[in-house]
Short mmCIF file of C-alpha atoms and ligand atoms in Angstrom, two decimals:
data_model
loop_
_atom_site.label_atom_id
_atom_site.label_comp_id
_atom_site.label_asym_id
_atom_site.label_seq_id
_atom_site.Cartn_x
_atom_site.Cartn_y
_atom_site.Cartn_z
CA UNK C 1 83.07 90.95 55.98
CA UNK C 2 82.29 94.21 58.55
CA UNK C 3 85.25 95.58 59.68
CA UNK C 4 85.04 95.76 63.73
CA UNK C 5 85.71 99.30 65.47
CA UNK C 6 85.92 98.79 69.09
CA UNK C 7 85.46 102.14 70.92
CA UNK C 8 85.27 100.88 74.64
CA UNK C 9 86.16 103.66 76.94
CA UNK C 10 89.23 100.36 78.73
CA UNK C 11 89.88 97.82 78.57
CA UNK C 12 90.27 99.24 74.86
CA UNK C 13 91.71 98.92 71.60
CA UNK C 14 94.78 97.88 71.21
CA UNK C 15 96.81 98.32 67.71
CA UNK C 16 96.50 94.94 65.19
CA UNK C 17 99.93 95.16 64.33
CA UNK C 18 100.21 94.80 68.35
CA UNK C 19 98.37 91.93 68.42
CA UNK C 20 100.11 90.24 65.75
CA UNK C 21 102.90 90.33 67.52
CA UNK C 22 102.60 89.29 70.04
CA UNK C 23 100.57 86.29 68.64
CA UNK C 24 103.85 85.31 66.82
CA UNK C 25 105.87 85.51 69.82
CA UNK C 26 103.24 83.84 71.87
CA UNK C 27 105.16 80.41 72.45
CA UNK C 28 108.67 81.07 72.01
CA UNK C 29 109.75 84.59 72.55
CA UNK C 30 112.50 85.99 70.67
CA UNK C 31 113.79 82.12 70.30
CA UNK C 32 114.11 81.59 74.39
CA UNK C 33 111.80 78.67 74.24
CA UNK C 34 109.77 80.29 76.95
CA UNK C 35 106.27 82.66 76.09
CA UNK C 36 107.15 86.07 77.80
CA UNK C 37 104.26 85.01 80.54
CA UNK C 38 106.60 82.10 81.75
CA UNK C 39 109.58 83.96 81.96
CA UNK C 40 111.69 85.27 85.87
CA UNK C 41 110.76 88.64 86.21
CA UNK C 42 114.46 88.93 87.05
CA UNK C 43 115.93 86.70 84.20
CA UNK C 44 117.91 88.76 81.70
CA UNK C 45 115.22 88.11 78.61
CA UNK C 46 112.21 90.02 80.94
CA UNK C 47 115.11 92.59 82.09
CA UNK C 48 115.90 93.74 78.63
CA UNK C 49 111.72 94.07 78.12
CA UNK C 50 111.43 96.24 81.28
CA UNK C 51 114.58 98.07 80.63
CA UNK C 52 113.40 98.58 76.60
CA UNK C 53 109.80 99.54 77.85
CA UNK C 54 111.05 102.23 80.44
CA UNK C 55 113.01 104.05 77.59
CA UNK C 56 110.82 104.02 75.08
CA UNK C 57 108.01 105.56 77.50
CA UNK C 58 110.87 108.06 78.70
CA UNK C 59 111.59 108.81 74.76
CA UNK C 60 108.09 109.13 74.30
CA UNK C 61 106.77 111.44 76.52
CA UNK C 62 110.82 113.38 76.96
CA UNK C 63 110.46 112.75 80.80
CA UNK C 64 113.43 114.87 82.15
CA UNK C 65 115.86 112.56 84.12
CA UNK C 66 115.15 113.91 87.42
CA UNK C 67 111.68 111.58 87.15
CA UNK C 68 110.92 107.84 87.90
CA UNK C 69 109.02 105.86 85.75
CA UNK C 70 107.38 103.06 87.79
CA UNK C 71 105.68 100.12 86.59
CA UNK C 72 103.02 99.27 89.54
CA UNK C 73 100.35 97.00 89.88
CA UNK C 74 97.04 98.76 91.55
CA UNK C 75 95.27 100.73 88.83
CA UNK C 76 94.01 104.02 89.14
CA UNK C 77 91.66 103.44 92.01
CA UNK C 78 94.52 101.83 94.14
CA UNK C 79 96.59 105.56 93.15
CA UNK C 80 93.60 106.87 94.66
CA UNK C 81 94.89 106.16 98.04
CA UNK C 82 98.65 105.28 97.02
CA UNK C 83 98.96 109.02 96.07
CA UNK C 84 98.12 110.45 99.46
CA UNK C 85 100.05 107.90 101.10
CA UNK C 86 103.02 108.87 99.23
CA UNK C 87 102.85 112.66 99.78
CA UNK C 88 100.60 113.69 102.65
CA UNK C 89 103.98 113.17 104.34
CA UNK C 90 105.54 115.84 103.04
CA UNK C 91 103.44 118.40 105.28
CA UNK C 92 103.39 118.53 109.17
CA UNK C 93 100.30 115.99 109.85
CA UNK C 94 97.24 116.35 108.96
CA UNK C 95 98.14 117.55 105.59
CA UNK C 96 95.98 118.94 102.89
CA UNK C 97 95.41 118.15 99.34
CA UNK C 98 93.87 120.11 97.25
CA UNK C 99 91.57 118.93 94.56
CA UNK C 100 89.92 120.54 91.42
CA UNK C 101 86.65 118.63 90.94
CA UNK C 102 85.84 117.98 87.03
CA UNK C 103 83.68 114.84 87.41
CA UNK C 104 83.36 110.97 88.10
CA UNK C 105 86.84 110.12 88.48
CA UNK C 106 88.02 112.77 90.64
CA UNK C 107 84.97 112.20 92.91
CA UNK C 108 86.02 108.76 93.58
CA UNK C 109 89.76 110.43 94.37
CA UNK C 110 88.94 112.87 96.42
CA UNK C 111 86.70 109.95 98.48
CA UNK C 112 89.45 108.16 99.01
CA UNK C 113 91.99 110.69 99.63
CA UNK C 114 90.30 111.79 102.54
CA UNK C 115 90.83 108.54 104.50
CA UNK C 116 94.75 109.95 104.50
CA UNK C 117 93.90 113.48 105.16
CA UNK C 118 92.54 116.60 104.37
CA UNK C 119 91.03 117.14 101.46
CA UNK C 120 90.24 120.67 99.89
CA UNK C 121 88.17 121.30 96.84
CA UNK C 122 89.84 124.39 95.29
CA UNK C 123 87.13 124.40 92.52
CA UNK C 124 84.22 122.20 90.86
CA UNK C 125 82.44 121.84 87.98
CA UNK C 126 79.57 120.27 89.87
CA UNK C 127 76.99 123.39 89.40
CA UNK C 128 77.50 122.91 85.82
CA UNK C 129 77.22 119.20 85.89
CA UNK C 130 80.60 118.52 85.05
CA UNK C 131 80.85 119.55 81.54
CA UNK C 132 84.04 121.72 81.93
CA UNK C 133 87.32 122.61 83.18
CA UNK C 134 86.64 125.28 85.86
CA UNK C 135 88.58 128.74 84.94
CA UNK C 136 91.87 128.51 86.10
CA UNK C 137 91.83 131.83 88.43
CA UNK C 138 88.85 130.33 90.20
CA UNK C 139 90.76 127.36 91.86
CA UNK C 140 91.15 128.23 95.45
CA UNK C 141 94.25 126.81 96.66
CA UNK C 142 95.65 125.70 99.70
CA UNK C 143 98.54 127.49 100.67
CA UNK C 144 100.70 125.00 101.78
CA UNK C 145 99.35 121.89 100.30
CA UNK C 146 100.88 118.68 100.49
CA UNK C 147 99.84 118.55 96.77
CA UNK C 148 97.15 119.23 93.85
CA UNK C 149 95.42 116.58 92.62
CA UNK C 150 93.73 116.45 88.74
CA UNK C 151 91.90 114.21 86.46
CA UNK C 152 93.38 115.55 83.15
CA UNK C 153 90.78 113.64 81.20
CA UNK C 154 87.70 112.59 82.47
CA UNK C 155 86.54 108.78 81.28
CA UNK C 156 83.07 109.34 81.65
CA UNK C 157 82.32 112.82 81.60
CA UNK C 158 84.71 113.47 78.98
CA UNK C 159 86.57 116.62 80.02
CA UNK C 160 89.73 117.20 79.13
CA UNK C 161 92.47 119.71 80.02
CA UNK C 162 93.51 121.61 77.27
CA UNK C 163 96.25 123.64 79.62
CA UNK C 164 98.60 122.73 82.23
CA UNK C 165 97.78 124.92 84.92
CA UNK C 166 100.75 126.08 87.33
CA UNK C 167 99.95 126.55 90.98
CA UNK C 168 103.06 126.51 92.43
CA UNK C 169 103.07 130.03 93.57
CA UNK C 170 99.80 129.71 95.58
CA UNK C 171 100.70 126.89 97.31
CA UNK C 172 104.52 127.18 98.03
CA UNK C 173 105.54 124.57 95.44
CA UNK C 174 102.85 122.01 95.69
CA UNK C 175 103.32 119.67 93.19
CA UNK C 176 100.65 118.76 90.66
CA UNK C 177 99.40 115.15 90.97
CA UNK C 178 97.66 114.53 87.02
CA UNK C 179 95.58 111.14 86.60
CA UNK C 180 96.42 110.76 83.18
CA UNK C 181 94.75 106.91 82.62
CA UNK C 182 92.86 107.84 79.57
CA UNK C 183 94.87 110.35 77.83
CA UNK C 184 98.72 109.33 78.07
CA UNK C 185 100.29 109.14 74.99
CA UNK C 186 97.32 111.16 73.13
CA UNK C 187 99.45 114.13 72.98
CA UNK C 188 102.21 116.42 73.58
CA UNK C 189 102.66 117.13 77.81
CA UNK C 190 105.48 118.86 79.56
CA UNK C 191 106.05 116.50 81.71
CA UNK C 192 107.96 118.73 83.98
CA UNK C 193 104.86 120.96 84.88
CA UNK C 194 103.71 117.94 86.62
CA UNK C 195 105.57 116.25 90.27
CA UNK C 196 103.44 112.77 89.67
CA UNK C 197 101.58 111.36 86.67
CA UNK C 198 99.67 108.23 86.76
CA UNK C 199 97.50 106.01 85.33
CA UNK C 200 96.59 102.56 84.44
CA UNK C 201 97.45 100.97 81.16
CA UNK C 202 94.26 99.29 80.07
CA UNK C 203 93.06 103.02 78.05
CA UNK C 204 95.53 103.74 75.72
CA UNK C 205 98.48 101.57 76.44
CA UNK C 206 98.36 98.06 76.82
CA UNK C 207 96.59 95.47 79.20
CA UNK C 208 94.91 96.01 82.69
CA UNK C 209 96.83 94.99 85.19
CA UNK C 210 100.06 97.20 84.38
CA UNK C 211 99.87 101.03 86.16
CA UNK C 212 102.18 103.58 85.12
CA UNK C 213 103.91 106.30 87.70
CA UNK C 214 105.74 108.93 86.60
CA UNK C 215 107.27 110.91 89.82
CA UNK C 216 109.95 113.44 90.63
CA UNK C 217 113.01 112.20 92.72
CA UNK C 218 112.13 114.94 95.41
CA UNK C 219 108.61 113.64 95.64
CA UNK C 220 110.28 109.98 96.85
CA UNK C 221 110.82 109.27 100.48
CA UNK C 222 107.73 110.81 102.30
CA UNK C 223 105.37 107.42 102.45
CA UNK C 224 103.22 107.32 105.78
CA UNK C 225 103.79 104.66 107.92
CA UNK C 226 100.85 102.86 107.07
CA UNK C 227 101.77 103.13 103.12
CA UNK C 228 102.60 98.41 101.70
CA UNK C 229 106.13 98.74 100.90
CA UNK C 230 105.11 97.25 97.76
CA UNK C 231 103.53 100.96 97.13
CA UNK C 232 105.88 103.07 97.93
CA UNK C 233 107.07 104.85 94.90
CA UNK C 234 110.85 104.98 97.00
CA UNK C 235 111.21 101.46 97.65
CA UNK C 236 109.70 100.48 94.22
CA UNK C 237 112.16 103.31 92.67
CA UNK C 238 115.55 102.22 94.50
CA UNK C 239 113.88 98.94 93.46
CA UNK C 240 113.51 99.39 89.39
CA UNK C 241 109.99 98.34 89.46
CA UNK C 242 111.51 94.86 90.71
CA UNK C 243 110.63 94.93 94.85
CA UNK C 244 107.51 92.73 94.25
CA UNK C 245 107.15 90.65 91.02
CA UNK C 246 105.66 93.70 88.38
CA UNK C 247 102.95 92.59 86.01
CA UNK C 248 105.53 90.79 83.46
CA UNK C 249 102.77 90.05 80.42
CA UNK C 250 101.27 93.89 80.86
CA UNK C 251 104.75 95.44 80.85
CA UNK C 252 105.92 93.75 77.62
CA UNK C 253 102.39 94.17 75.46
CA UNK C 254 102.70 98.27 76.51
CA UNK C 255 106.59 97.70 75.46
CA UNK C 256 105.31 96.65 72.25
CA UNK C 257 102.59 99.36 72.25
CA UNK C 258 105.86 101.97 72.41
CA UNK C 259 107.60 100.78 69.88
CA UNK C 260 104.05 100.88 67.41
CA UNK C 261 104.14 104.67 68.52
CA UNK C 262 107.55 105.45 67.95
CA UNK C 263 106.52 104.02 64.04
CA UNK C 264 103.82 105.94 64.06
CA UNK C 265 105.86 108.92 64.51
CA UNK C 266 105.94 109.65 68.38
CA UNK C 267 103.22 111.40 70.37
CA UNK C 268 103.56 114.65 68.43
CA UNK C 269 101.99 112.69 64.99
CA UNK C 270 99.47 110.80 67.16
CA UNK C 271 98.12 113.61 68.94
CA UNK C 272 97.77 115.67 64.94
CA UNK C 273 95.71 112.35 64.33
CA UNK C 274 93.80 112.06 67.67
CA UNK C 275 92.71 116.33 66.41
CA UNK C 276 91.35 114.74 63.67
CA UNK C 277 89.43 112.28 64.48
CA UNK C 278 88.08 114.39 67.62
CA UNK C 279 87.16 116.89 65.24
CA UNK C 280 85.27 115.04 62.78
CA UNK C 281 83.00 113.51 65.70
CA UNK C 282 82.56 116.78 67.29
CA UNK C 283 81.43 118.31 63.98
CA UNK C 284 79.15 116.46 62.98
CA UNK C 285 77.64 116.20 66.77
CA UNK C 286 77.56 119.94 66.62
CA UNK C 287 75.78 120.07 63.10
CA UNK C 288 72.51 117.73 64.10
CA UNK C 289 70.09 118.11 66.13
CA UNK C 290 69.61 114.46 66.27
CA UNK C 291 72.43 113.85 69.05
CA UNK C 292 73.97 116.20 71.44
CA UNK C 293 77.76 116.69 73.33
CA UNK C 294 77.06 118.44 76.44
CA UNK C 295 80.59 119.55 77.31
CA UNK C 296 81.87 122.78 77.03
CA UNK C 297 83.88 123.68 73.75
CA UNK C 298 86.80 124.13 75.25
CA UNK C 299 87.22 121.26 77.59
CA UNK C 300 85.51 118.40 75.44
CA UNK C 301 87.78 115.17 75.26
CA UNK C 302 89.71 113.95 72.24
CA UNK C 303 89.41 110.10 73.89
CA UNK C 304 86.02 110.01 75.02
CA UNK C 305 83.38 111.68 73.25
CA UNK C 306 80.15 111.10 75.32
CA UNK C 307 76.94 112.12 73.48
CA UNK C 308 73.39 111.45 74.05
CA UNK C 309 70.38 110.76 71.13
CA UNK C 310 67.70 113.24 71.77
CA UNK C 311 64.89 110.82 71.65
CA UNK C 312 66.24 108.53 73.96
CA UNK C 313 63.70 105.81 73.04
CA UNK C 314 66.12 105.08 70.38
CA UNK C 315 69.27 104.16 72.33
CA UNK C 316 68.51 100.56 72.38
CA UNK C 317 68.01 100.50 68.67
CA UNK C 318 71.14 102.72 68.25
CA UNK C 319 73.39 100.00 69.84
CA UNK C 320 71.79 97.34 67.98
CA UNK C 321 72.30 98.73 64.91
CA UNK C 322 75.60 99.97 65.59
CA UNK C 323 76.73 96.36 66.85
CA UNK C 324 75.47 94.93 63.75
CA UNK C 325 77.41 97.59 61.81
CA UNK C 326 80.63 96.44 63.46
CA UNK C 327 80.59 99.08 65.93
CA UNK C 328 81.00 97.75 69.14
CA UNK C 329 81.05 98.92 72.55
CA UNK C 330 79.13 102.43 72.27
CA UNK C 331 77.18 102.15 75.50
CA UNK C 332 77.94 105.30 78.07
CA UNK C 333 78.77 104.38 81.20
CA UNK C 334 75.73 103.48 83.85
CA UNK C 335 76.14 106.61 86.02
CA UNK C 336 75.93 109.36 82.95
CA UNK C 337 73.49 107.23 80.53
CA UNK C 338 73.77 107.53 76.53
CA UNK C 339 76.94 106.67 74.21
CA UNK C 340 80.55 107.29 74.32
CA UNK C 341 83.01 107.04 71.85
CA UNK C 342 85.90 105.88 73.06
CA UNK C 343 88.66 106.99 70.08
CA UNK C 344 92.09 105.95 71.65
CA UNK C 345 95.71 106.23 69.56
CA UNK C 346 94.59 102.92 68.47
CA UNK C 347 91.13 103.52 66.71
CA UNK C 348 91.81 104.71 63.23
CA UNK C 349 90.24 107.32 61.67
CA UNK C 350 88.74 105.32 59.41
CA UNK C 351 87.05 103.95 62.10
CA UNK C 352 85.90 107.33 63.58
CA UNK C 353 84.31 107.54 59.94
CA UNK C 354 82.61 104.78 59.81
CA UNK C 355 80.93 106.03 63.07
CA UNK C 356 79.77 108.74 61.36
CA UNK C 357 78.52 107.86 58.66
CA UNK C 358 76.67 105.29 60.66
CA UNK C 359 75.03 107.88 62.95
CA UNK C 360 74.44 109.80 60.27
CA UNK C 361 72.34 107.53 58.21
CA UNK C 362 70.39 106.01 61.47
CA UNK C 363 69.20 109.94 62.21
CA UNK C 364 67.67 109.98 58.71
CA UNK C 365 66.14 107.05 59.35
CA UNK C 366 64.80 108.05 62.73
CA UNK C 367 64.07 111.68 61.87
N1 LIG K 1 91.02 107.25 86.57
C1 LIG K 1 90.51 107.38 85.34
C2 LIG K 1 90.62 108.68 84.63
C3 LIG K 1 89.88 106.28 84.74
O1 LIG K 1 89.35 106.40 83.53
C4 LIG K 1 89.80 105.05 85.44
C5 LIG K 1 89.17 103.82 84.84
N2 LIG K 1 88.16 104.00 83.95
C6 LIG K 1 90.33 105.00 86.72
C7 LIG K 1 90.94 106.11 87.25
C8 LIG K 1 90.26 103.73 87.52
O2 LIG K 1 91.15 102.83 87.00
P1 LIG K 1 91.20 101.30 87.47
O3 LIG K 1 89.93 100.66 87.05
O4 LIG K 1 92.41 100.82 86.74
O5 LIG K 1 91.38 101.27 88.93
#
């Protein structure tokens, strides 16, 4: 039988032992009778998944006790305007927030942001056509901005920080706002370089539905008027995630997704695998002439490799044969065109392999 590898850039892979899991515990969780999807958000079975999910995330990623860690509903597009409507009050009205431009998903942010208030691009990889970080001493910051908004890895584009950039100094302590929804959990952060971190689940943690905020206690308490109470990170905070009903099934499947990561070995040992598998993509990619990775070197994404075939004639054969091959979901998205491997914590290297040796075989064939 082919062995599936799933590499869809999320809703994504999720780990089989996961899976399993959950499966067993389907009907009857943990002997309560009740599947986990049944359960009162505020019964003491869900509590003790809520309250085992929050400190596993906090253990995972060592976020400092001075932060939040809110389970939301919304995704990353509702951040999009939650995030300005949480801290363009912190600045005398209209506030500005400052953006650094590195491709799709920031573009939508920025949009969006600027029904809120001011929005200021401080740099863009546009010229270049969004193929890499722009040069830290090139951002031009505002300097008393409400906050600084980044897409730490770009879905589509795939760009991906390798640095956490500090702009405090420019901008008299604005705080860095990092959409993190398709690299959390892929590798080692200081979470304490950031004021906010966010991003929905459905990438590298568990189900859509379930969106993860990570914010500073002084960043709570400046919501605009106009911001649902069920958004605002200071009534969902004082709240523990429990003002409106939080997205029960989500929370526990990422729950489980912790605890597979803590077995694993934490993010440290995924992020040593995630360089490996990266690598041996990128490699190869760079050794034919038969595909092509247009990002720059040192901003190319360890999630999402995006690459194109040069004869582009082929692509529909490519993702025939790949599909056959048990390699599914290798379609780019619509706005950039060719392939993208999406190679999550949960994609084994073996299947990152397989991939390979795959591509590798259908360029002989097509040379
Ligand atoms: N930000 C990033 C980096 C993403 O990859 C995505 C989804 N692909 C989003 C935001 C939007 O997330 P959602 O669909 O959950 O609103």
């Amino acid at each position: 039988m082919t062995t599936i590898y799933n590499f869809s850039a999320g809703p994504a892979v999720l780990p089989k032992e996961v899976l399993q899991q959950a499966a067993a515990e389907m009907l009857d969780w943990h002997g309560s009778g009740m599947s986990v999807m049944e359960m009162s958000h505020r019964g003491p079975e869900f509590m003790s998944i809520l309250a085992a999910a929050q400190s596993d995330l906090r253990e995972l990623l060592a976020v400092p006790d001075n932060y939040k860690i809110l389970f939301l509903q919304g995704g990353g597009l509702g951040e999009n305007a939650i995030v300005p409507m949480n801290l363009m009050g912190r600045k005398p009205q209209p506030a500005t927030a400052d953006f650094v431009h590195t491709g799709s998903w920031t573009g939508k942010s920025i949009k969006e942001a600027k029904k809120y208030g001011k929005v200021n691009i401080a740099a863009s990889g546009e010229a270049g056509g969004y193929t890499c970080v722009p040069a830290r001493d090139s951002w031009k910051l505002t300097p008393d901005a409400a906050y600084v908004h980044l897409c730490t890895n770009e879905t589509i584009d795939g760009v991906e920080y390798q640095f956490a950039p500090d702009v405090a100094s420019e901008t008299g302590g604005a705080p860095i706002v990092a959409d993190m929804s398709s690299h959390i959990l892929s590798r080692v952060i200081d979470v304490s370089r950031y004021g906010v971190i966010f991003g929905g689940a459905q990438k590298n943690i568990g189900p859509a539905g379930l969106t993860i905020v990570i914010v500073r206690e002084d960043l709570l308490g400046h919501a605009l008027p106009i911001c649902p109470s069920a958004f605002d990170w200071k009534i969902v905070a004082d709240n523990d995630s429990m003002y409106n009903t939080p997205p029960t099934y989500a929370i526990y499947i990422a729950g489980l997704v912790f605890q597979w990561l803590k077995q694993q070995g934490g993010v440290a040992a995924m992020e040593q695998k995630n360089i490996a598998k990266s690598s041996l993509l990128y490699d190869y990619l760079d050794s034919t002439d038969f595909y092509e990775n247009r990002v720059e070197k040192g901003s190319r994404s360890r999630m999402n490799v995006p690459f194109y075939l040069k004869d582009e004639n082929l692509n529909a054969a490519f993702l025939a044969e790949a599909k056959a091959n048990g390699l599914l979901q290798l379609k780019g998205h619509k706005s950039v065109g060719g392939m993208r491997a999406s190679i999550y914590n949960a994609m084994p290297i073996e299947g990152v392999q397989a991939l390979v040796s795959f591509m590798q075989d259908f360029a002989k064939r097509n040379s």
